[in-house]
């Protein structure tokens, strides 16, 4: 007997992303998944998704049975004069994008539930948070470490994925997981860039056209650094000088820092050796942007 495709009725189960808002509900969901021996992969985010976020989710999709993404603009990682209030938000767009890449659960907790009035515990990672962004953002990394600890306890992931774009954050989380014996594997993913090289960031949304143009000098300066490294330059001072020259030629840019550090300890280095990170932070107008280059010398 010959069947034609139109004659075959296949029940395709509708795969729908769940949205969980309550901490208790998220914990029950994850506990049950663990009881079923499902591997939970977790991608924490602050939303306003771009392809960088999606690349983490797509990787997560490949690495486990259940992909959980949190969307939470965490107030405690913003300083008093920072952009918490105006941080870009678009829940509907984020929901669609997450569903589009196969996220199973979007966890969207309320700040009032994450931080009830009697909340008083802070997780602080001491050394790796002191330099780089830690200098101008003194409460940032304790806010990050605290919320990621809470999210790990709620979501109970086997594996958590972070972007190298926020390199100091990644190093901080790795250190915290190691120091506090957390049972989570931390995976770092490369930075996704726009076609012209600008590192994708939710904050790029703030940039006016002329600022966006000026922001391209971040990538240009890192590319120059890579070029020098590939040609054998090993003096950090010389590389920093070239980077600064490129950045300083942009009147719209104000440098917060440019540093070359050991990629594990984040301590400044003078001579390029082993794995290093060239990290920079600048203000383009009022928008603070960061970028980095990780380089391994042999
Ligand atoms: P955020 O929503 O900015 O907190 O970022 C959530 C996650 O996405 C973090 O682990 C970031 O490091 C990562 N991320 C942000 N921008 C990029 C990018 N351009 N490429 C890859 N990952 C990124």
PDB file of C-alpha atoms and ligand atoms in Angstrom:
ATOM      1  CA  UNK A   1       0.000   0.000   0.000  1.00  0.00           C
ATOM      2  CA  UNK A   2       1.301   3.456  -0.876  1.00  0.00           C
ATOM      3  CA  UNK A   3       0.836   6.342   1.466  1.00  0.00           C
ATOM      4  CA  UNK A   4       1.024   9.880   0.241  1.00  0.00           C
ATOM      5  CA  UNK A   5       2.432  12.376   2.669  1.00  0.00           C
ATOM      6  CA  UNK A   6      -0.899  14.187   2.865  1.00  0.00           C
ATOM      7  CA  UNK A   7      -2.517  11.003   4.133  1.00  0.00           C
ATOM      8  CA  UNK A   8      -0.196  10.566   7.078  1.00  0.00           C
ATOM      9  CA  UNK A   9      -1.262  12.296  10.222  1.00  0.00           C
ATOM     10  CA  UNK A  10       1.595  12.866  12.589  1.00  0.00           C
ATOM     11  CA  UNK A  11       0.980  14.306  16.006  1.00  0.00           C
ATOM     12  CA  UNK A  12       3.794  16.783  16.496  1.00  0.00           C
ATOM     13  CA  UNK A  13       3.818  17.803  20.139  1.00  0.00           C
ATOM     14  CA  UNK A  14       3.843  21.559  20.450  1.00  0.00           C
ATOM     15  CA  UNK A  15       7.121  22.502  22.049  1.00  0.00           C
ATOM     16  CA  UNK A  16       6.521  25.558  24.138  1.00  0.00           C
ATOM     17  CA  UNK A  17       8.834  27.469  26.364  1.00  0.00           C
ATOM     18  CA  UNK A  18       7.740  27.707  29.975  1.00  0.00           C
ATOM     19  CA  UNK A  19       7.926  31.000  31.788  1.00  0.00           C
ATOM     20  CA  UNK A  20       8.538  30.656  35.495  1.00  0.00           C
ATOM     21  CA  UNK A  21       8.383  33.685  37.750  1.00  0.00           C
ATOM     22  CA  UNK A  22       8.434  32.212  41.216  1.00  0.00           C
ATOM     23  CA  UNK A  23      11.576  31.019  42.962  1.00  0.00           C
ATOM     24  CA  UNK A  24       9.748  28.108  44.609  1.00  0.00           C
ATOM     25  CA  UNK A  25       8.305  26.947  41.316  1.00  0.00           C
ATOM     26  CA  UNK A  26      11.709  27.114  39.638  1.00  0.00           C
ATOM     27  CA  UNK A  27      13.265  25.057  42.425  1.00  0.00           C
ATOM     28  CA  UNK A  28      10.565  22.388  42.189  1.00  0.00           C
ATOM     29  CA  UNK A  29      10.939  22.247  38.414  1.00  0.00           C
ATOM     30  CA  UNK A  30      14.713  21.807  38.653  1.00  0.00           C
ATOM     31  CA  UNK A  31      14.502  19.263  41.497  1.00  0.00           C
ATOM     32  CA  UNK A  32      12.131  17.144  39.444  1.00  0.00           C
ATOM     33  CA  UNK A  33      14.378  17.415  36.392  1.00  0.00           C
ATOM     34  CA  UNK A  34      17.328  16.273  38.475  1.00  0.00           C
ATOM     35  CA  UNK A  35      15.304  13.369  39.836  1.00  0.00           C
ATOM     36  CA  UNK A  36      14.635  12.374  36.229  1.00  0.00           C
ATOM     37  CA  UNK A  37      18.399  12.536  35.682  1.00  0.00           C
ATOM     38  CA  UNK A  38      18.110  15.342  33.160  1.00  0.00           C
ATOM     39  CA  UNK A  39      21.163  17.523  32.612  1.00  0.00           C
ATOM     40  CA  UNK A  40      20.350  21.162  33.331  1.00  0.00           C
ATOM     41  CA  UNK A  41      22.180  23.852  31.391  1.00  0.00           C
ATOM     42  CA  UNK A  42      21.812  27.421  32.605  1.00  0.00           C
ATOM     43  CA  UNK A  43      22.430  30.774  30.928  1.00  0.00           C
ATOM     44  CA  UNK A  44      21.995  33.765  33.262  1.00  0.00           C
ATOM     45  CA  UNK A  45      21.196  37.058  31.499  1.00  0.00           C
ATOM     46  CA  UNK A  46      19.807  40.527  32.031  1.00  0.00           C
ATOM     47  CA  UNK A  47      17.751  40.310  28.852  1.00  0.00           C
ATOM     48  CA  UNK A  48      17.478  42.608  25.849  1.00  0.00           C
ATOM     49  CA  UNK A  49      18.859  39.757  23.823  1.00  0.00           C
ATOM     50  CA  UNK A  50      21.240  39.964  20.900  1.00  0.00           C
ATOM     51  CA  UNK A  51      23.054  37.258  18.970  1.00  0.00           C
ATOM     52  CA  UNK A  52      25.729  37.076  21.670  1.00  0.00           C
ATOM     53  CA  UNK A  53      23.129  35.926  24.193  1.00  0.00           C
ATOM     54  CA  UNK A  54      21.631  33.570  21.617  1.00  0.00           C
ATOM     55  CA  UNK A  55      25.032  31.989  20.901  1.00  0.00           C
ATOM     56  CA  UNK A  56      25.245  31.027  24.587  1.00  0.00           C
ATOM     57  CA  UNK A  57      21.738  29.564  24.468  1.00  0.00           C
ATOM     58  CA  UNK A  58      22.428  27.630  21.258  1.00  0.00           C
ATOM     59  CA  UNK A  59      25.538  26.146  22.840  1.00  0.00           C
ATOM     60  CA  UNK A  60      23.472  25.324  25.921  1.00  0.00           C
ATOM     61  CA  UNK A  61      20.905  23.568  23.766  1.00  0.00           C
ATOM     62  CA  UNK A  62      23.650  21.228  22.558  1.00  0.00           C
ATOM     63  CA  UNK A  63      25.111  20.549  25.978  1.00  0.00           C
ATOM     64  CA  UNK A  64      22.205  19.204  28.015  1.00  0.00           C
ATOM     65  CA  UNK A  65      18.625  17.997  28.236  1.00  0.00           C
ATOM     66  CA  UNK A  66      17.062  21.107  29.733  1.00  0.00           C
ATOM     67  CA  UNK A  67      18.005  24.656  28.869  1.00  0.00           C
ATOM     68  CA  UNK A  68      17.070  27.255  31.464  1.00  0.00           C
ATOM     69  CA  UNK A  69      17.704  30.955  30.854  1.00  0.00           C
ATOM     70  CA  UNK A  70      17.205  33.563  33.552  1.00  0.00           C
ATOM     71  CA  UNK A  71      16.202  37.100  32.700  1.00  0.00           C
ATOM     72  CA  UNK A  72      16.800  39.368  35.631  1.00  0.00           C
ATOM     73  CA  UNK A  73      18.132  42.907  35.640  1.00  0.00           C
ATOM     74  CA  UNK A  74      19.916  42.525  38.943  1.00  0.00           C
ATOM     75  CA  UNK A  75      19.742  45.782  40.905  1.00  0.00           C
ATOM     76  CA  UNK A  76      22.627  44.962  43.251  1.00  0.00           C
ATOM     77  CA  UNK A  77      25.239  44.881  40.502  1.00  0.00           C
ATOM     78  CA  UNK A  78      24.561  48.495  39.527  1.00  0.00           C
ATOM     79  CA  UNK A  79      26.143  51.370  41.396  1.00  0.00           C
ATOM     80  CA  UNK A  80      23.947  54.289  42.537  1.00  0.00           C
ATOM     81  CA  UNK A  81      24.911  56.453  39.545  1.00  0.00           C
ATOM     82  CA  UNK A  82      24.685  53.631  37.000  1.00  0.00           C
ATOM     83  CA  UNK A  83      22.031  52.729  34.436  1.00  0.00           C
ATOM     84  CA  UNK A  84      19.804  50.285  36.364  1.00  0.00           C
ATOM     85  CA  UNK A  85      16.615  52.282  35.758  1.00  0.00           C
ATOM     86  CA  UNK A  86      17.192  52.874  32.090  1.00  0.00           C
ATOM     87  CA  UNK A  87      18.783  49.506  31.275  1.00  0.00           C
ATOM     88  CA  UNK A  88      17.004  48.422  28.047  1.00  0.00           C
ATOM     89  CA  UNK A  89      14.147  45.972  28.532  1.00  0.00           C
ATOM     90  CA  UNK A  90      11.808  44.286  26.035  1.00  0.00           C
ATOM     91  CA  UNK A  91      10.246  41.176  27.490  1.00  0.00           C
ATOM     92  CA  UNK A  92       8.082  40.195  24.505  1.00  0.00           C
ATOM     93  CA  UNK A  93      10.999  40.358  22.094  1.00  0.00           C
ATOM     94  CA  UNK A  94      13.226  38.411  24.509  1.00  0.00           C
ATOM     95  CA  UNK A  95      10.526  35.785  25.010  1.00  0.00           C
ATOM     96  CA  UNK A  96      10.222  35.205  21.263  1.00  0.00           C
ATOM     97  CA  UNK A  97      13.973  35.087  20.709  1.00  0.00           C
ATOM     98  CA  UNK A  98      14.528  32.629  23.547  1.00  0.00           C
ATOM     99  CA  UNK A  99      11.723  30.390  22.323  1.00  0.00           C
ATOM    100  CA  UNK A 100      13.181  30.586  18.814  1.00  0.00           C
ATOM    101  CA  UNK A 101      16.452  28.990  19.909  1.00  0.00           C
ATOM    102  CA  UNK A 102      14.787  26.224  21.907  1.00  0.00           C
ATOM    103  CA  UNK A 103      14.981  27.475  25.482  1.00  0.00           C
ATOM    104  CA  UNK A 104      12.894  25.221  27.741  1.00  0.00           C
ATOM    105  CA  UNK A 105      12.379  27.587  30.638  1.00  0.00           C
ATOM    106  CA  UNK A 106      12.710  31.334  30.887  1.00  0.00           C
ATOM    107  CA  UNK A 107      13.089  32.167  34.567  1.00  0.00           C
ATOM    108  CA  UNK A 108      12.009  35.743  35.230  1.00  0.00           C
ATOM    109  CA  UNK A 109      12.055  36.385  38.964  1.00  0.00           C
ATOM    110  CA  UNK A 110      10.805  39.545  40.637  1.00  0.00           C
ATOM    111  CA  UNK A 111      13.405  41.700  42.403  1.00  0.00           C
ATOM    112  CA  UNK A 112      11.178  41.735  45.494  1.00  0.00           C
ATOM    113  CA  UNK A 113      11.347  37.962  45.715  1.00  0.00           C
ATOM    114  CA  UNK A 114      15.072  37.740  45.027  1.00  0.00           C
ATOM    115  CA  UNK A 115      15.783  40.493  47.544  1.00  0.00           C
ATOM    116  CA  UNK A 116      13.168  40.518  50.283  1.00  0.00           C
ATOM    117  CA  UNK A 117      13.633  43.325  52.795  1.00  0.00           C
ATOM    118  CA  UNK A 118      15.618  41.129  55.191  1.00  0.00           C
ATOM    119  CA  UNK A 119      18.086  39.928  52.552  1.00  0.00           C
ATOM    120  CA  UNK A 120      21.564  40.419  54.035  1.00  0.00           C
ATOM    121  CA  UNK A 121      24.057  37.950  52.588  1.00  0.00           C
ATOM    122  CA  UNK A 122      26.698  39.014  50.105  1.00  0.00           C
ATOM    123  CA  UNK A 123      29.163  36.849  48.195  1.00  0.00           C
ATOM    124  CA  UNK A 124      32.440  38.652  47.602  1.00  0.00           C
ATOM    125  CA  UNK A 125      35.315  37.289  45.572  1.00  0.00           C
ATOM    126  CA  UNK A 126      38.344  39.182  46.823  1.00  0.00           C
ATOM    127  CA  UNK A 127      41.298  39.475  44.477  1.00  0.00           C
ATOM    128  CA  UNK A 128      40.134  39.088  40.885  1.00  0.00           C
ATOM    129  CA  UNK A 129      37.435  41.715  41.389  1.00  0.00           C
ATOM    130  CA  UNK A 130      39.776  44.465  42.620  1.00  0.00           C
ATOM    131  CA  UNK A 131      41.247  45.713  39.339  1.00  0.00           C
ATOM    132  CA  UNK A 132      39.834  46.437  35.881  1.00  0.00           C
ATOM    133  CA  UNK A 133      36.073  47.136  36.129  1.00  0.00           C
ATOM    134  CA  UNK A 134      36.175  46.614  39.908  1.00  0.00           C
ATOM    135  CA  UNK A 135      37.976  49.959  40.342  1.00  0.00           C
ATOM    136  CA  UNK A 136      35.233  52.111  38.849  1.00  0.00           C
ATOM    137  CA  UNK A 137      32.385  49.737  39.729  1.00  0.00           C
ATOM    138  CA  UNK A 138      33.104  48.849  43.377  1.00  0.00           C
ATOM    139  CA  UNK A 139      29.842  46.979  44.119  1.00  0.00           C
ATOM    140  CA  UNK A 140      29.423  45.368  40.717  1.00  0.00           C
ATOM    141  CA  UNK A 141      31.119  42.011  41.205  1.00  0.00           C
ATOM    142  CA  UNK A 142      29.711  41.344  44.668  1.00  0.00           C
ATOM    143  CA  UNK A 143      26.296  41.957  43.126  1.00  0.00           C
ATOM    144  CA  UNK A 144      27.104  39.530  40.329  1.00  0.00           C
ATOM    145  CA  UNK A 145      28.610  36.868  42.617  1.00  0.00           C
ATOM    146  CA  UNK A 146      25.658  37.105  45.000  1.00  0.00           C
ATOM    147  CA  UNK A 147      22.964  36.870  42.355  1.00  0.00           C
ATOM    148  CA  UNK A 148      24.725  34.082  40.458  1.00  0.00           C
ATOM    149  CA  UNK A 149      25.035  32.103  43.706  1.00  0.00           C
ATOM    150  CA  UNK A 150      21.328  32.599  44.337  1.00  0.00           C
ATOM    151  CA  UNK A 151      20.449  31.653  40.767  1.00  0.00           C
ATOM    152  CA  UNK A 152      22.641  28.534  40.964  1.00  0.00           C
ATOM    153  CA  UNK A 153      20.830  27.531  44.165  1.00  0.00           C
ATOM    154  CA  UNK A 154      17.450  28.066  42.552  1.00  0.00           C
ATOM    155  CA  UNK A 155      18.094  26.612  39.083  1.00  0.00           C
ATOM    156  CA  UNK A 156      20.516  23.905  40.260  1.00  0.00           C
ATOM    157  CA  UNK A 157      22.323  23.622  36.941  1.00  0.00           C
ATOM    158  CA  UNK A 158      24.939  21.021  36.071  1.00  0.00           C
ATOM    159  CA  UNK A 159      26.509  23.466  33.668  1.00  0.00           C
ATOM    160  CA  UNK A 160      26.383  27.258  33.356  1.00  0.00           C
ATOM    161  CA  UNK A 161      27.416  29.266  30.314  1.00  0.00           C
ATOM    162  CA  UNK A 162      28.928  32.762  30.390  1.00  0.00           C
ATOM    163  CA  UNK A 163      30.411  35.022  27.713  1.00  0.00           C
ATOM    164  CA  UNK A 164      34.074  35.988  27.532  1.00  0.00           C
ATOM    165  CA  UNK A 165      32.877  39.460  26.599  1.00  0.00           C
ATOM    166  CA  UNK A 166      32.561  40.013  30.362  1.00  0.00           C
ATOM    167  CA  UNK A 167      35.922  38.432  31.018  1.00  0.00           C
ATOM    168  CA  UNK A 168      36.370  39.603  34.598  1.00  0.00           C
ATOM    169  CA  UNK A 169      32.895  38.300  35.401  1.00  0.00           C
ATOM    170  CA  UNK A 170      33.791  34.898  33.958  1.00  0.00           C
ATOM    171  CA  UNK A 171      37.021  34.746  35.986  1.00  0.00           C
ATOM    172  CA  UNK A 172      35.116  35.837  39.111  1.00  0.00           C
ATOM    173  CA  UNK A 173      32.466  33.143  38.660  1.00  0.00           C
ATOM    174  CA  UNK A 174      35.088  30.456  38.034  1.00  0.00           C
ATOM    175  CA  UNK A 175      36.939  31.519  41.194  1.00  0.00           C
ATOM    176  CA  UNK A 176      33.735  31.571  43.236  1.00  0.00           C
ATOM    177  CA  UNK A 177      32.668  28.131  42.022  1.00  0.00           C
ATOM    178  CA  UNK A 178      36.093  26.760  42.924  1.00  0.00           C
ATOM    179  CA  UNK A 179      36.367  28.498  46.312  1.00  0.00           C
ATOM    180  CA  UNK A 180      32.849  27.614  47.433  1.00  0.00           C
ATOM    181  CA  UNK A 181      32.996  24.043  46.061  1.00  0.00           C
ATOM    182  CA  UNK A 182      29.926  24.615  43.914  1.00  0.00           C
ATOM    183  CA  UNK A 183      28.893  21.651  41.843  1.00  0.00           C
ATOM    184  CA  UNK A 184      28.547  23.535  38.552  1.00  0.00           C
ATOM    185  CA  UNK A 185      30.686  23.334  35.452  1.00  0.00           C
ATOM    186  CA  UNK A 186      31.376  26.819  34.092  1.00  0.00           C
ATOM    187  CA  UNK A 187      31.738  27.195  30.331  1.00  0.00           C
ATOM    188  CA  UNK A 188      33.058  30.373  28.686  1.00  0.00           C
ATOM    189  CA  UNK A 189      32.007  31.297  25.164  1.00  0.00           C
ATOM    190  CA  UNK A 190      33.696  33.656  22.682  1.00  0.00           C
ATOM    191  CA  UNK A 191      32.494  37.206  22.091  1.00  0.00           C
ATOM    192  CA  UNK A 192      30.097  37.700  19.208  1.00  0.00           C
ATOM    193  CA  UNK A 193      30.642  40.838  17.168  1.00  0.00           C
ATOM    194  CA  UNK A 194      28.726  42.890  14.653  1.00  0.00           C
ATOM    195  CA  UNK A 195      30.074  42.645  11.082  1.00  0.00           C
ATOM    196  CA  UNK A 196      32.152  45.771  11.644  1.00  0.00           C
ATOM    197  CA  UNK A 197      33.735  44.294  14.768  1.00  0.00           C
ATOM    198  CA  UNK A 198      31.794  46.040  17.537  1.00  0.00           C
ATOM    199  CA  UNK A 199      31.255  43.560  20.377  1.00  0.00           C
ATOM    200  CA  UNK A 200      27.534  42.899  20.742  1.00  0.00           C
ATOM    201  CA  UNK A 201      26.121  44.378  23.911  1.00  0.00           C
ATOM    202  CA  UNK A 202      22.695  45.382  25.160  1.00  0.00           C
ATOM    203  CA  UNK A 203      24.240  48.771  25.919  1.00  0.00           C
ATOM    204  CA  UNK A 204      25.048  49.403  22.225  1.00  0.00           C
ATOM    205  CA  UNK A 205      21.382  50.356  22.047  1.00  0.00           C
ATOM    206  CA  UNK A 206      22.241  53.611  23.843  1.00  0.00           C
ATOM    207  CA  UNK A 207      24.751  54.731  21.199  1.00  0.00           C
ATOM    208  CA  UNK A 208      23.958  57.571  18.844  1.00  0.00           C
ATOM    209  CA  UNK A 209      25.217  56.985  15.256  1.00  0.00           C
ATOM    210  CA  UNK A 210      28.382  59.066  15.735  1.00  0.00           C
ATOM    211  CA  UNK A 211      29.069  57.307  19.051  1.00  0.00           C
ATOM    212  CA  UNK A 212      28.623  53.911  17.480  1.00  0.00           C
ATOM    213  CA  UNK A 213      31.133  54.922  14.824  1.00  0.00           C
ATOM    214  CA  UNK A 214      33.589  56.052  17.513  1.00  0.00           C
ATOM    215  CA  UNK A 215      33.045  52.778  19.405  1.00  0.00           C
ATOM    216  CA  UNK A 216      34.592  50.871  16.495  1.00  0.00           C
ATOM    217  CA  UNK A 217      37.981  52.064  17.720  1.00  0.00           C
ATOM    218  CA  UNK A 218      37.744  49.521  20.564  1.00  0.00           C
ATOM    219  CA  UNK A 219      37.880  46.632  18.144  1.00  0.00           C
ATOM    220  CA  UNK A 220      40.386  48.450  15.939  1.00  0.00           C
ATOM    221  CA  UNK A 221      42.737  48.881  18.890  1.00  0.00           C
ATOM    222  CA  UNK A 222      42.421  45.239  19.925  1.00  0.00           C
ATOM    223  CA  UNK A 223      43.048  44.132  16.364  1.00  0.00           C
ATOM    224  CA  UNK A 224      46.188  46.242  16.311  1.00  0.00           C
ATOM    225  CA  UNK A 225      47.261  44.607  19.584  1.00  0.00           C
ATOM    226  CA  UNK A 226      46.691  41.153  18.135  1.00  0.00           C
ATOM    227  CA  UNK A 227      48.702  42.101  15.098  1.00  0.00           C
ATOM    228  CA  UNK A 228      51.617  43.222  17.275  1.00  0.00           C
ATOM    229  CA  UNK A 229      51.416  40.050  19.347  1.00  0.00           C
ATOM    230  CA  UNK A 230      51.400  37.887  16.240  1.00  0.00           C
ATOM    231  CA  UNK A 231      54.466  39.727  14.994  1.00  0.00           C
ATOM    232  CA  UNK A 232      56.217  38.767  18.216  1.00  0.00           C
ATOM    233  CA  UNK A 233      55.886  41.889  20.394  1.00  0.00           C
ATOM    234  CA  UNK A 234      56.165  40.808  24.037  1.00  0.00           C
ATOM    235  CA  UNK A 235      56.413  44.134  25.870  1.00  0.00           C
ATOM    236  CA  UNK A 236      53.030  44.983  27.370  1.00  0.00           C
ATOM    237  CA  UNK A 237      53.950  48.699  27.557  1.00  0.00           C
ATOM    238  CA  UNK A 238      54.469  48.927  23.814  1.00  0.00           C
ATOM    239  CA  UNK A 239      51.166  47.235  23.035  1.00  0.00           C
ATOM    240  CA  UNK A 240      49.317  49.439  25.529  1.00  0.00           C
ATOM    241  CA  UNK A 241      50.822  52.549  23.955  1.00  0.00           C
ATOM    242  CA  UNK A 242      49.525  51.582  20.505  1.00  0.00           C
ATOM    243  CA  UNK A 243      46.051  50.808  21.874  1.00  0.00           C
ATOM    244  CA  UNK A 244      45.916  54.125  23.721  1.00  0.00           C
ATOM    245  CA  UNK A 245      46.966  56.006  20.625  1.00  0.00           C
ATOM    246  CA  UNK A 246      44.030  54.596  18.662  1.00  0.00           C
ATOM    247  CA  UNK A 247      41.533  55.229  21.456  1.00  0.00           C
ATOM    248  CA  UNK A 248      42.816  58.731  22.209  1.00  0.00           C
ATOM    249  CA  UNK A 249      42.399  59.728  18.571  1.00  0.00           C
ATOM    250  CA  UNK A 250      38.616  59.493  19.076  1.00  0.00           C
ATOM    251  CA  UNK A 251      37.310  62.669  20.711  1.00  0.00           C
ATOM    252  CA  UNK A 252      34.048  60.985  21.765  1.00  0.00           C
ATOM    253  CA  UNK A 253      35.906  58.371  23.780  1.00  0.00           C
ATOM    254  CA  UNK A 254      37.058  58.660  27.366  1.00  0.00           C
ATOM    255  CA  UNK A 255      39.249  55.832  28.600  1.00  0.00           C
ATOM    256  CA  UNK A 256      38.458  54.181  31.916  1.00  0.00           C
ATOM    257  CA  UNK A 257      41.282  51.633  31.672  1.00  0.00           C
ATOM    258  CA  UNK A 258      43.378  49.621  29.258  1.00  0.00           C
ATOM    259  CA  UNK A 259      45.313  46.781  30.872  1.00  0.00           C
ATOM    260  CA  UNK A 260      47.169  43.645  29.959  1.00  0.00           C
ATOM    261  CA  UNK A 261      46.738  40.962  32.581  1.00  0.00           C
ATOM    262  CA  UNK A 262      47.386  37.341  33.314  1.00  0.00           C
ATOM    263  CA  UNK A 263      44.163  35.687  32.146  1.00  0.00           C
ATOM    264  CA  UNK A 264      43.691  33.642  35.350  1.00  0.00           C
ATOM    265  CA  UNK A 265      44.768  36.029  38.098  1.00  0.00           C
ATOM    266  CA  UNK A 266      43.932  39.284  36.270  1.00  0.00           C
ATOM    267  CA  UNK A 267      47.170  40.763  37.601  1.00  0.00           C
ATOM    268  CA  UNK A 268      48.972  43.265  35.398  1.00  0.00           C
ATOM    269  CA  UNK A 269      51.898  41.868  33.471  1.00  0.00           C
ATOM    270  CA  UNK A 270      54.861  43.541  31.825  1.00  0.00           C
ATOM    271  CA  UNK A 271      55.931  40.742  29.561  1.00  0.00           C
ATOM    272  CA  UNK A 272      53.519  38.673  27.501  1.00  0.00           C
ATOM    273  CA  UNK A 273      53.701  35.080  28.672  1.00  0.00           C
ATOM    274  CA  UNK A 274      51.175  32.230  28.735  1.00  0.00           C
ATOM    275  CA  UNK A 275      47.533  33.238  28.459  1.00  0.00           C
ATOM    276  CA  UNK A 276      46.903  36.967  28.713  1.00  0.00           C
ATOM    277  CA  UNK A 277      43.880  39.203  28.423  1.00  0.00           C
ATOM    278  CA  UNK A 278      43.994  42.685  27.001  1.00  0.00           C
ATOM    279  CA  UNK A 279      40.995  44.344  28.598  1.00  0.00           C
ATOM    280  CA  UNK A 280      39.608  47.804  28.104  1.00  0.00           C
ATOM    281  CA  UNK A 281      36.714  49.931  29.260  1.00  0.00           C
ATOM    282  CA  UNK A 282      35.765  53.288  27.827  1.00  0.00           C
ATOM    283  CA  UNK A 283      32.952  55.773  27.947  1.00  0.00           C
ATOM    284  CA  UNK A 284      31.526  56.662  24.569  1.00  0.00           C
ATOM    285  CA  UNK A 285      29.505  59.691  25.479  1.00  0.00           C
ATOM    286  CA  UNK A 286      27.689  58.472  28.607  1.00  0.00           C
ATOM    287  CA  UNK A 287      27.741  54.804  27.642  1.00  0.00           C
ATOM    288  CA  UNK A 288      30.321  52.550  29.250  1.00  0.00           C
ATOM    289  CA  UNK A 289      31.588  49.825  26.923  1.00  0.00           C
ATOM    290  CA  UNK A 290      34.030  46.998  27.570  1.00  0.00           C
ATOM    291  CA  UNK A 291      35.900  44.696  25.252  1.00  0.00           C
ATOM    292  CA  UNK A 292      38.855  42.348  25.440  1.00  0.00           C
ATOM    293  CA  UNK A 293      41.185  40.064  23.602  1.00  0.00           C
ATOM    294  CA  UNK A 294      42.420  36.791  25.028  1.00  0.00           C
ATOM    295  CA  UNK A 295      45.753  35.713  23.642  1.00  0.00           C
ATOM    296  CA  UNK A 296      47.870  32.669  24.298  1.00  0.00           C
ATOM    297  CA  UNK A 297      51.564  32.954  23.548  1.00  0.00           C
ATOM    298  CA  UNK A 298      53.609  29.831  23.076  1.00  0.00           C
TER     299      UNK A 298
HETATM  300  P1  LIG B   1      24.088  40.255  30.129  1.00  0.00           P
HETATM  301  O1  LIG B   1      22.660  40.093  29.734  1.00  0.00           O
HETATM  302  O2  LIG B   1      24.757  41.444  29.514  1.00  0.00           O
HETATM  303  O3  LIG B   1      24.316  40.117  31.608  1.00  0.00           O
HETATM  304  O4  LIG B   1      24.849  39.021  29.472  1.00  0.00           O
HETATM  305  C1  LIG B   1      24.440  37.689  29.691  1.00  0.00           C
HETATM  306  C2  LIG B   1      25.528  36.768  29.208  1.00  0.00           C
HETATM  307  O5  LIG B   1      25.754  37.001  27.821  1.00  0.00           O
HETATM  308  C3  LIG B   1      26.868  37.004  29.921  1.00  0.00           C
HETATM  309  O6  LIG B   1      27.474  35.760  30.211  1.00  0.00           O
HETATM  310  C4  LIG B   1      27.643  37.793  28.900  1.00  0.00           C
HETATM  311  O7  LIG B   1      29.034  37.642  29.029  1.00  0.00           O
HETATM  312  C5  LIG B   1      27.137  37.191  27.599  1.00  0.00           C
HETATM  313  N1  LIG B   1      27.381  38.092  26.485  1.00  0.00           N
HETATM  314  C6  LIG B   1      27.113  39.426  26.442  1.00  0.00           C
HETATM  315  N2  LIG B   1      27.526  39.947  25.263  1.00  0.00           N
HETATM  316  C7  LIG B   1      28.056  38.922  24.553  1.00  0.00           C
HETATM  317  C8  LIG B   1      28.654  38.805  23.252  1.00  0.00           C
HETATM  318  N3  LIG B   1      28.798  39.857  22.460  1.00  0.00           N
HETATM  319  N4  LIG B   1      29.074  37.589  22.841  1.00  0.00           N
HETATM  320  C9  LIG B   1      28.944  36.507  23.650  1.00  0.00           C
HETATM  321  N5  LIG B   1      28.389  36.544  24.883  1.00  0.00           N
HETATM  322  C10 LIG B   1      27.964  37.726  25.335  1.00  0.00           C
END
